[in-house]
Amino acid sequence: MPVTIKPSAHAASTYNAQPRRHKSVSSAERLLQHTLADDNENTSSRPKKIIKSTYTELSSNFPPSFSSKNGFVHACIEAYNQHLHLHIRPEDVWFAILTQLSIYVNANAEELRHIFVSHEGQKKLEILDDTLGLDYTKWDHGELAYRMTKLIAGAIHDPEWRDWILPQFSTTTKVDQAVASVIFMGTLQNYFTYAWGTRCGLPSVTLLGTVQDWRRIRDKCKSHLPLLGRQCREWLSVLEPALDGFVQSFKEPESEKTVSFWQHIVNVHLPNGSGTTTYSGWITSFCYWNEDGACLHPSKNALAHDTKLKYNELPIGFTKVPVNLLLGLTVIPVEIVAGSLSFRASDSTKAPGTGGQHSRLDTLQPETGWIMYET
């Protein structure tokens, strides 16, 4: 059963959206545009059109969703700053870990190559399925990404990595499986290229799920992160206090220790005079590397509160990976972006998915999904 912790005695406020940071989005096209707005790519590589997406229910109606390059981290910071309830799924934390790990592996691909594969360069992995038909907009690309992970497992030294990455929590959905599959693909994209198609013919904190789910995240990290070298072992030492805190929250949700843990999720450091606001706290343990794979933690101790990050320094919470769609002899290059792309604001007094223009938006929850687009 979920557990609710009350770190503060005051009532929840109403979410005051910050359009300069997070724009309310009513379509996958708008979400993709704003999420990738800070991507350091030239204009010619911008997406042309959405092929398929899990964000099919976005609309201008309530409850709204807001674009974010890291829905989990931003939702936590916004909820903390504005005194809002916060709902977190096991998948939100697990994907935060996986996307950081993806950044690390890609930044150190050659040093880590021997752990995953024996071949040099990139090995081509293809799924050819004549039952898909010729309309690639109707293909189940999430399922195809999931099938691709089986090919990856068969091509790496230890196929157990696939089972380790794919979530199997009590809250896991088919979309979550697809998101994890794309992140897995993106993590190993320096070792593989991917293609599929047919030649002929994806003021409270409520931890959703069960305590077993959150223990499983901790156990997964402890069993596999040390295998990837010194930096991952150091990251694990930073992650562990947060992962222990999640489990402790189920055991003693009202204890002083648990309340203190959640009170230290974010520390806001306001500048004296001129300068920029920075953030520390254990949420930064999910921001261990920036997009280039550079470590953001000088002391390797998240609970020491000495890692201070500017808002624009927070790393992405998603992974992008190129894929080729095969239509006979025609190759269509596309990209898939998957991970924590947004967070949703809702009214805690109403059932999920309900409400109206006058609802009181007092709860945030990260949203995960994937979008495929032409390049």
XYZ file of C-alpha atoms in Angstrom:
375
model
C 0.000 0.000 0.000
C 1.158 3.561 -0.650
C 2.463 5.610 2.254
C 1.999 9.343 2.911
C 4.552 11.356 4.870
C 3.861 14.841 6.223
C 7.177 16.720 6.459
C 5.476 20.047 7.193
C 2.487 21.051 9.304
C 1.150 23.745 6.959
C -1.594 23.160 4.401
C -0.878 22.788 0.710
C -0.822 25.860 -1.503
C -2.097 26.159 -5.071
C 0.436 25.566 -7.825
C 1.621 28.797 -9.411
C 2.856 27.757 -12.836
C 6.149 29.246 -14.014
C 5.692 29.592 -17.806
C 9.282 30.716 -18.330
C 10.411 27.358 -16.973
C 7.538 24.960 -17.571
C 4.883 25.607 -20.174
C 1.417 24.097 -20.036
C 1.199 21.736 -23.005
C -1.859 20.457 -24.835
C -0.237 18.172 -27.409
C 2.727 15.876 -27.870
C 4.045 18.310 -30.493
C 4.127 21.174 -28.009
C 5.593 18.959 -25.298
C 8.403 17.823 -27.589
C 9.071 21.380 -28.756
C 9.463 22.741 -25.236
C 11.236 19.691 -23.780
C 13.948 19.743 -26.439
C 14.161 23.552 -26.567
C 17.453 23.554 -24.650
C 18.966 20.768 -26.730
C 22.245 21.953 -28.233
C 21.460 20.923 -31.771
C 21.144 22.934 -34.944
C 17.768 23.843 -36.345
C 17.947 21.337 -39.198
C 17.835 18.434 -36.741
C 14.602 19.594 -35.104
C 11.759 17.065 -35.238
C 9.460 17.420 -38.230
C 6.370 15.574 -37.101
C 5.198 13.204 -34.386
C 4.893 9.612 -35.573
C 3.513 8.111 -32.394
C 3.478 8.927 -28.697
C 2.081 7.844 -25.354
C 1.032 11.442 -24.725
C -2.341 11.010 -26.417
C -4.481 12.516 -23.646
C -2.825 15.911 -23.397
C -5.335 18.698 -23.827
C -6.069 22.224 -22.724
C -8.475 20.799 -20.151
C -7.680 19.965 -16.543
C -5.626 18.469 -15.076
C -2.835 20.156 -17.051
C 0.650 18.880 -17.813
C 3.743 21.072 -17.908
C 6.813 20.527 -20.055
C 10.044 19.675 -18.275
C 13.407 18.311 -19.282
C 13.369 16.354 -16.022
C 9.815 15.832 -14.764
C 10.873 14.025 -11.584
C 13.472 16.493 -10.356
C 11.504 19.571 -11.396
C 8.272 18.283 -9.828
C 10.098 17.722 -6.536
C 11.649 21.189 -6.571
C 8.441 22.959 -7.599
C 6.402 21.071 -4.994
C 8.964 21.911 -2.302
C 9.238 25.565 -3.292
C 5.485 26.120 -3.465
C 4.321 23.933 -0.560
C 2.474 21.370 -2.694
C 1.598 17.718 -2.205
C 3.887 15.376 -4.122
C 3.166 11.913 -5.532
C 6.098 9.732 -6.631
C 5.974 6.320 -8.295
C 8.809 3.790 -8.042
C 9.224 4.193 -11.796
C 9.901 7.928 -11.421
C 12.917 7.250 -9.217
C 14.056 4.228 -11.219
C 13.999 6.183 -14.494
C 15.884 9.041 -12.826
C 18.579 6.491 -11.980
C 18.549 4.893 -15.428
C 18.778 8.170 -17.365
C 21.729 9.271 -15.238
C 23.349 5.892 -15.808
C 22.715 6.272 -19.547
C 24.579 9.582 -19.538
C 27.509 7.979 -17.714
C 27.746 4.925 -19.987
C 27.579 7.036 -23.157
C 30.219 9.437 -21.841
C 32.525 6.501 -21.014
C 31.496 4.082 -23.750
C 34.965 2.865 -24.689
C 36.152 2.435 -21.111
C 33.041 0.351 -20.358
C 32.866 -1.516 -23.680
C 34.485 -4.665 -22.282
C 31.769 -4.930 -19.629
C 28.995 -5.127 -22.193
C 30.350 -6.398 -25.539
C 33.377 -7.875 -27.295
C 32.886 -6.308 -30.728
C 34.294 -2.995 -31.923
C 32.131 -0.225 -33.273
C 28.366 -0.713 -33.510
C 26.593 -3.977 -34.221
C 23.363 -3.771 -36.219
C 20.252 -5.095 -34.477
C 17.086 -5.431 -36.565
C 13.534 -6.635 -36.062
C 11.884 -7.641 -39.335
C 8.194 -8.446 -39.005
C 6.093 -8.843 -42.142
C 2.882 -8.625 -40.078
C 3.481 -4.958 -39.229
C 2.005 -3.652 -42.452
C 3.135 -0.587 -44.396
C 1.649 2.143 -42.177
C 4.405 2.706 -39.624
C 2.239 5.197 -37.715
C 0.115 2.235 -36.615
C 2.981 0.060 -35.423
C 3.266 -0.553 -31.686
C 6.686 1.062 -31.367
C 6.694 0.637 -27.600
C 6.290 -3.126 -28.017
C 8.962 -3.130 -30.733
C 11.367 -1.340 -28.382
C 10.595 -3.995 -25.765
C 11.336 -6.725 -28.326
C 14.579 -4.961 -29.217
C 15.788 -5.347 -25.629
C 15.660 -9.105 -26.122
C 18.045 -8.778 -29.064
C 20.305 -6.573 -26.958
C 20.278 -9.142 -24.155
C 21.364 -11.778 -26.617
C 24.229 -9.619 -27.891
C 25.827 -8.504 -24.602
C 28.003 -10.459 -22.192
C 25.455 -10.564 -19.384
C 21.799 -10.694 -20.532
C 20.725 -10.154 -16.913
C 21.254 -6.423 -17.491
C 17.941 -6.435 -19.352
C 16.061 -7.848 -16.366
C 17.835 -5.379 -14.110
C 16.814 -2.364 -16.205
C 13.206 -3.262 -17.024
C 10.944 -2.329 -14.076
C 8.642 -4.898 -12.524
C 7.136 -2.909 -9.686
C 3.531 -3.141 -8.549
C 2.861 0.161 -10.335
C 4.641 -0.695 -13.600
C 2.613 -0.251 -16.778
C 3.187 -1.273 -20.368
C 4.261 2.310 -21.071
C 6.879 2.059 -18.302
C 8.248 -1.120 -19.870
C 8.532 0.706 -23.195
C 10.210 3.724 -21.579
C 12.776 1.495 -19.875
C 13.324 -0.361 -23.152
C 14.175 2.868 -24.993
C 16.458 3.977 -22.160
C 18.211 0.580 -22.376
C 18.656 1.083 -26.123
C 19.955 4.605 -25.611
C 22.371 3.514 -22.907
C 24.077 1.054 -25.273
C 23.751 3.045 -28.513
C 27.527 3.317 -28.861
C 27.641 -0.459 -29.251
C 24.536 -1.017 -31.389
C 22.390 0.522 -34.100
C 18.679 -0.243 -34.085
C 16.079 -0.765 -36.781
C 12.687 -2.378 -37.000
C 10.093 -2.765 -39.685
C 9.225 -4.912 -42.675
C 11.053 -5.449 -45.946
C 8.057 -6.943 -47.828
C 4.922 -7.064 -46.915
C 7.112 1.925 -27.325
C 2.154 19.231 1.447
C 2.607 15.442 1.441
C 4.639 12.897 -0.363
C 2.841 9.780 -1.451
C 5.122 6.943 -2.483
C 3.044 4.747 -4.748
C 3.503 1.002 -5.009
C 4.686 -1.223 -2.180
C 7.710 -1.250 0.100
C 8.931 -4.248 -1.900
C 9.091 -2.031 -5.013
C 11.314 0.496 -3.288
C 13.505 -2.206 -1.771
C 13.906 -3.639 -5.254
C 15.219 -0.307 -6.580
C 17.781 -0.219 -3.758
C 18.786 -3.850 -4.321
C 19.120 -3.334 -8.075
C 21.458 -0.393 -7.550
C 23.586 -2.195 -4.986
C 23.956 -5.311 -7.132
C 24.888 -3.722 -10.458
C 26.150 -0.156 -10.186
C 29.477 -1.247 -8.581
C 30.136 -3.392 -11.657
C 30.533 -0.278 -13.807
C 33.624 1.186 -12.182
C 34.751 3.730 -9.619
C 32.448 6.551 -10.648
C 29.354 4.368 -10.392
C 30.479 3.092 -6.998
C 30.843 6.693 -5.845
C 27.411 7.509 -7.265
C 25.949 4.563 -5.357
C 27.342 5.974 -2.112
C 25.476 9.209 -2.895
C 22.279 7.421 -3.919
C 22.049 5.026 -0.991
C 20.861 7.526 1.647
C 17.986 8.534 -0.622
C 17.117 4.938 -1.501
C 17.224 4.000 2.193
C 14.972 6.966 2.928
C 12.307 5.692 0.538
C 12.235 2.314 2.271
C 12.324 3.922 5.725
C 9.305 6.010 4.760
C 7.208 2.869 4.486
C 8.442 1.492 7.793
C 8.013 4.661 9.858
C 6.144 7.331 7.846
C 5.573 9.502 10.901
C 8.965 9.162 12.553
C 11.227 12.147 13.121
C 13.876 10.552 10.932
C 11.484 10.122 8.001
C 10.086 13.631 8.325
C 13.626 15.024 8.451
C 14.569 13.020 5.352
C 11.780 14.584 3.298
C 12.461 18.023 4.719
C 15.924 17.770 3.184
C 14.830 16.739 -0.316
C 15.642 20.269 -1.520
C 17.545 23.168 0.016
C 17.158 26.521 -1.722
C 20.120 28.903 -1.615
C 19.129 32.472 -2.426
C 21.880 34.803 -3.653
C 23.012 37.757 -1.573
C 22.320 40.652 -3.887
C 23.232 39.673 -7.428
C 23.680 36.065 -8.376
C 21.683 32.942 -9.106
C 19.539 30.754 -6.879
C 20.990 27.276 -6.416
C 19.579 24.015 -5.094
C 21.045 21.259 -2.960
C 19.640 18.383 -0.911
C 19.329 14.688 -1.643
C 17.369 15.319 -4.851
C 20.756 16.174 -6.375
C 21.801 12.530 -5.985
C 19.625 12.000 -9.081
C 21.646 14.725 -10.825
C 25.078 13.161 -10.490
C 26.260 13.737 -14.080
C 25.459 16.473 -16.545
C 24.541 15.752 -20.168
C 28.231 15.483 -21.096
C 28.950 12.907 -18.378
C 30.830 15.352 -16.128
C 30.343 14.716 -12.405
C 28.372 17.437 -10.609
C 29.208 16.219 -7.079
C 32.605 17.379 -5.812
C 32.280 15.731 -2.377
C 30.290 12.619 -3.405
C 27.988 13.138 -0.408
C 24.415 14.174 -1.249
C 23.311 14.493 2.371
C 26.163 16.900 3.123
C 24.108 19.440 1.145
C 27.227 20.889 -0.456
C 26.406 20.129 -4.085
C 24.661 23.274 -5.291
C 23.134 23.296 -8.758
C 21.553 26.124 -10.706
C 18.147 25.393 -12.200
C 19.588 25.345 -15.714
C 22.321 22.935 -14.583
C 19.866 20.175 -13.694
C 20.515 17.301 -16.130
C 17.965 15.819 -18.471
C 15.739 12.989 -17.274
C 15.247 11.402 -20.667
C 17.216 9.502 -23.287
C 17.210 9.951 -27.063
C 18.088 7.153 -29.451
C 18.066 6.948 -33.281
C 16.162 4.127 -34.964
C 15.619 3.267 -38.637
C 12.131 2.273 -39.788
C 12.281 -0.135 -42.697
C 9.611 0.023 -45.390
C 10.730 -2.375 -48.091
C 13.889 -0.788 -49.462
C 13.064 2.582 -47.930
C 14.799 3.608 -44.707
C 13.131 6.288 -42.577
C 15.457 7.735 -39.901
C 13.641 8.607 -36.692
C 14.464 9.289 -33.064
C 12.727 8.203 -29.889
C 12.872 10.281 -26.736
C 11.810 8.486 -23.552
C 11.919 9.135 -19.853
C 10.581 11.749 -17.464
C 9.331 14.389 -19.898
C 6.704 16.217 -17.876
C 4.822 16.476 -14.613
C 1.090 16.807 -14.017
C -0.726 19.176 -11.682
C -3.987 17.985 -10.125
C -6.505 18.595 -7.347
C -5.919 16.308 -4.343
C -9.611 16.487 -3.419
C -10.740 15.032 -6.741
C -10.286 11.650 -8.382
C -7.331 11.372 -10.810
C -8.153 12.702 -14.259
C -11.066 14.833 -13.052
C -11.463 18.514 -12.285
C -12.095 21.671 -14.220
C -10.884 25.176 -14.866
C -11.585 26.139 -11.252
C -9.860 23.153 -9.669
C -7.264 23.863 -7.015
C -4.001 22.506 -8.357
C -2.200 21.439 -5.194
C -0.482 18.177 -6.216
C 2.317 17.399 -8.674
C 3.318 14.021 -10.088
C 6.082 13.257 -12.615
C 4.954 11.730 -15.908
C 6.974 9.274 -17.957
C 6.488 8.344 -21.588
C 8.053 8.289 -25.021
C 7.738 10.154 -28.324
C 8.952 9.019 -31.748
C 9.613 11.693 -34.368
C 11.123 12.033 -37.819
C 14.567 13.593 -38.104
